[in-house]
Amino acid sequence: MKNILAILAIITLSHGCASIEPLQEEWAGRNFNDLILAWGTPANTSDLLDGRKVVRYSGSRRYEGNRYFRYSSTISLSTFCNIDVFVESDNTIARMDLDASGLGDGGCRRLIGELEDR
């Protein structure tokens, strides 16, 4: 059991914690087209009746392994992250929200890194 907890702690620390504040500071008030040019096409878009929209960037990852665990044949860990971008009717970004699960917020840190590397 100590081995499992140690491995989970190492994985969690190596992925760190994603925070929405730097994203808010960088993107709030900017044109949504700039975000598309920087991050690419979102996973999905929802158009609201009043002209606003909500777009989502998504990422997930599954970790499987058995070499670290003596008493288990396989262990599976997964992370996911959704970044919802709220866009005003004039095409400016109002705010962003993170929804993450798994190993801390490692899924969001990984997704943000992938999007920024495009």
PDB file of C-alpha atoms in Angstrom, residues 4-118:
ATOM      1  CA  ILE A   4       0.992   2.704  -4.332  1.00  0.00           C
ATOM      2  CA  LEU A   5       0.710   5.899  -2.300  1.00  0.00           C
ATOM      3  CA  ALA A   6       4.310   6.822  -3.046  1.00  0.00           C
ATOM      4  CA  ILE A   7       3.801   6.348  -6.789  1.00  0.00           C
ATOM      5  CA  LEU A   8       0.583   8.396  -6.734  1.00  0.00           C
ATOM      6  CA  ALA A   9       2.336  11.176  -4.827  1.00  0.00           C
ATOM      7  CA  ILE A  10       5.212  11.249  -7.327  1.00  0.00           C
ATOM      8  CA  ILE A  11       2.849  11.343 -10.301  1.00  0.00           C
ATOM      9  CA  THR A  12       0.747  14.077  -8.718  1.00  0.00           C
ATOM     10  CA  LEU A  13       3.770  16.222  -7.905  1.00  0.00           C
ATOM     11  CA  SER A  14       5.272  15.756 -11.350  1.00  0.00           C
ATOM     12  CA  HIS A  15       2.087  17.000 -12.966  1.00  0.00           C
ATOM     13  CA  GLY A  16       1.684  19.961 -10.659  1.00  0.00           C
ATOM     14  CA  CYS A  17      -1.440  22.071 -10.431  1.00  0.00           C
ATOM     15  CA  ALA A  18      -3.000  24.046 -13.221  1.00  0.00           C
ATOM     16  CA  SER A  19      -4.482  27.386 -12.326  1.00  0.00           C
ATOM     17  CA  ILE A  20      -7.028  29.402 -14.234  1.00  0.00           C
ATOM     18  CA  GLU A  21      -5.699  32.811 -13.116  1.00  0.00           C
ATOM     19  CA  PRO A  22      -2.832  33.023 -15.641  1.00  0.00           C
ATOM     20  CA  LEU A  23      -5.219  32.000 -18.416  1.00  0.00           C
ATOM     21  CA  GLN A  24      -7.772  34.610 -17.327  1.00  0.00           C
ATOM     22  CA  GLU A  25      -5.099  37.319 -17.239  1.00  0.00           C
ATOM     23  CA  GLU A  26      -3.751  36.357 -20.649  1.00  0.00           C
ATOM     24  CA  TRP A  27      -7.018  35.856 -22.544  1.00  0.00           C
ATOM     25  CA  ALA A  28      -9.886  37.799 -20.909  1.00  0.00           C
ATOM     26  CA  GLY A  29     -10.916  40.711 -23.135  1.00  0.00           C
ATOM     27  CA  ARG A  30      -9.028  39.419 -26.183  1.00  0.00           C
ATOM     28  CA  ASN A  31     -10.635  38.411 -29.450  1.00  0.00           C
ATOM     29  CA  PHE A  32     -11.687  34.767 -29.631  1.00  0.00           C
ATOM     30  CA  ASN A  33     -10.094  34.444 -33.082  1.00  0.00           C
ATOM     31  CA  ASP A  34      -6.698  35.021 -31.426  1.00  0.00           C
ATOM     32  CA  LEU A  35      -7.335  32.010 -29.180  1.00  0.00           C
ATOM     33  CA  ILE A  36      -8.263  29.831 -32.156  1.00  0.00           C
ATOM     34  CA  LEU A  37      -5.063  30.875 -33.926  1.00  0.00           C
ATOM     35  CA  ALA A  38      -3.021  30.047 -30.808  1.00  0.00           C
ATOM     36  CA  TRP A  39      -4.769  26.856 -29.618  1.00  0.00           C
ATOM     37  CA  GLY A  40      -6.505  25.513 -32.728  1.00  0.00           C
ATOM     38  CA  THR A  41     -10.118  24.474 -33.159  1.00  0.00           C
ATOM     39  CA  PRO A  42     -11.993  23.669 -29.924  1.00  0.00           C
ATOM     40  CA  ALA A  43     -13.467  20.224 -29.280  1.00  0.00           C
ATOM     41  CA  ASN A  44     -17.004  21.625 -29.418  1.00  0.00           C
ATOM     42  CA  THR A  45     -18.944  24.879 -29.532  1.00  0.00           C
ATOM     43  CA  SER A  46     -22.355  25.817 -28.155  1.00  0.00           C
ATOM     44  CA  ASP A  47     -24.051  28.911 -29.576  1.00  0.00           C
ATOM     45  CA  LEU A  48     -26.402  30.704 -27.166  1.00  0.00           C
ATOM     46  CA  LEU A  49     -29.558  32.490 -28.308  1.00  0.00           C
ATOM     47  CA  ASP A  50     -28.242  35.919 -27.300  1.00  0.00           C
ATOM     48  CA  GLY A  51     -25.193  35.654 -29.584  1.00  0.00           C
ATOM     49  CA  ARG A  52     -22.737  34.477 -26.943  1.00  0.00           C
ATOM     50  CA  LYS A  53     -21.061  31.082 -27.149  1.00  0.00           C
ATOM     51  CA  VAL A  54     -19.287  28.581 -24.961  1.00  0.00           C
ATOM     52  CA  VAL A  55     -16.455  26.575 -26.479  1.00  0.00           C
ATOM     53  CA  ARG A  56     -14.613  23.647 -24.942  1.00  0.00           C
ATOM     54  CA  TYR A  57     -11.061  22.424 -25.257  1.00  0.00           C
ATOM     55  CA  SER A  58     -10.698  18.881 -23.884  1.00  0.00           C
ATOM     56  CA  GLY A  59      -7.958  16.442 -23.083  1.00  0.00           C
ATOM     57  CA  SER A  60      -7.672  13.113 -21.328  1.00  0.00           C
ATOM     58  CA  ARG A  61      -4.983  10.585 -20.642  1.00  0.00           C
ATOM     59  CA  ARG A  62      -4.887   7.115 -19.176  1.00  0.00           C
ATOM     60  CA  TYR A  63      -1.881   5.692 -17.366  1.00  0.00           C
ATOM     61  CA  GLU A  64      -1.542   1.941 -17.029  1.00  0.00           C
ATOM     62  CA  GLY A  65       1.229  -0.076 -15.539  1.00  0.00           C
ATOM     63  CA  ASN A  66       2.169  -3.101 -13.545  1.00  0.00           C
ATOM     64  CA  ARG A  67       5.912  -2.917 -13.034  1.00  0.00           C
ATOM     65  CA  TYR A  68       5.704  -0.717  -9.925  1.00  0.00           C
ATOM     66  CA  PHE A  69       3.135  -2.770  -8.077  1.00  0.00           C
ATOM     67  CA  ARG A  70       4.054  -6.083  -6.547  1.00  0.00           C
ATOM     68  CA  TYR A  71       0.546  -7.313  -5.655  1.00  0.00           C
ATOM     69  CA  SER A  72      -1.459  -5.987  -8.595  1.00  0.00           C
ATOM     70  CA  SER A  73      -1.282  -7.200 -12.148  1.00  0.00           C
ATOM     71  CA  THR A  74      -2.364  -3.840 -13.606  1.00  0.00           C
ATOM     72  CA  ILE A  75      -3.273  -0.450 -12.262  1.00  0.00           C
ATOM     73  CA  SER A  76      -5.030   2.179 -14.284  1.00  0.00           C
ATOM     74  CA  LEU A  77      -5.081   5.909 -13.556  1.00  0.00           C
ATOM     75  CA  SER A  78      -6.712   8.546 -15.705  1.00  0.00           C
ATOM     76  CA  THR A  79      -6.920  12.313 -15.923  1.00  0.00           C
ATOM     77  CA  PHE A  80      -9.091  14.658 -17.888  1.00  0.00           C
ATOM     78  CA  CYS A  81      -9.436  18.378 -18.331  1.00  0.00           C
ATOM     79  CA  ASN A  82     -12.090  20.556 -19.918  1.00  0.00           C
ATOM     80  CA  ILE A  83     -11.402  24.242 -20.488  1.00  0.00           C
ATOM     81  CA  ASP A  84     -14.639  26.121 -21.134  1.00  0.00           C
ATOM     82  CA  VAL A  85     -14.221  29.495 -22.821  1.00  0.00           C
ATOM     83  CA  PHE A  86     -17.115  31.945 -22.550  1.00  0.00           C
ATOM     84  CA  VAL A  87     -17.244  34.280 -25.553  1.00  0.00           C
ATOM     85  CA  GLU A  88     -19.349  37.463 -25.732  1.00  0.00           C
ATOM     86  CA  SER A  89     -21.483  38.359 -28.761  1.00  0.00           C
ATOM     87  CA  ASP A  90     -18.769  40.815 -29.922  1.00  0.00           C
ATOM     88  CA  ASN A  91     -16.335  37.834 -30.053  1.00  0.00           C
ATOM     89  CA  THR A  92     -14.304  38.840 -26.977  1.00  0.00           C
ATOM     90  CA  ILE A  93     -13.390  36.278 -24.346  1.00  0.00           C
ATOM     91  CA  ALA A  94     -15.265  36.906 -21.097  1.00  0.00           C
ATOM     92  CA  ARG A  95     -13.747  34.153 -18.938  1.00  0.00           C
ATOM     93  CA  MET A  96     -12.414  30.599 -18.794  1.00  0.00           C
ATOM     94  CA  ASP A  97     -13.291  27.752 -16.430  1.00  0.00           C
ATOM     95  CA  LEU A  98     -11.320  24.562 -15.719  1.00  0.00           C
ATOM     96  CA  ASP A  99     -12.921  21.227 -14.920  1.00  0.00           C
ATOM     97  CA  ALA A 100     -10.307  18.633 -14.017  1.00  0.00           C
ATOM     98  CA  SER A 101     -10.174  15.218 -12.449  1.00  0.00           C
ATOM     99  CA  GLY A 102      -7.594  12.591 -11.762  1.00  0.00           C
ATOM    100  CA  LEU A 103      -4.057  13.142 -10.569  1.00  0.00           C
ATOM    101  CA  GLY A 104      -4.436  16.593  -9.093  1.00  0.00           C
ATOM    102  CA  ASP A 105      -4.932  18.992 -11.978  1.00  0.00           C
ATOM    103  CA  GLY A 106      -2.204  17.314 -14.026  1.00  0.00           C
ATOM    104  CA  GLY A 107      -4.613  16.743 -16.884  1.00  0.00           C
ATOM    105  CA  CYS A 108      -5.138  20.494 -17.221  1.00  0.00           C
ATOM    106  CA  ARG A 109      -1.446  21.296 -16.980  1.00  0.00           C
ATOM    107  CA  ARG A 110      -0.786  18.784 -19.764  1.00  0.00           C
ATOM    108  CA  LEU A 111      -3.664  20.090 -21.930  1.00  0.00           C
ATOM    109  CA  ILE A 112      -2.612  23.730 -21.508  1.00  0.00           C
ATOM    110  CA  GLY A 113       0.966  22.793 -22.400  1.00  0.00           C
ATOM    111  CA  GLU A 114      -0.185  20.942 -25.521  1.00  0.00           C
ATOM    112  CA  LEU A 115      -2.404  23.832 -26.614  1.00  0.00           C
ATOM    113  CA  GLU A 116       0.326  26.410 -26.064  1.00  0.00           C
ATOM    114  CA  ASP A 117       2.872  24.332 -28.014  1.00  0.00           C
ATOM    115  CA  ARG A 118       0.807  24.475 -31.222  1.00  0.00           C
TER     116      ARG A 118
END
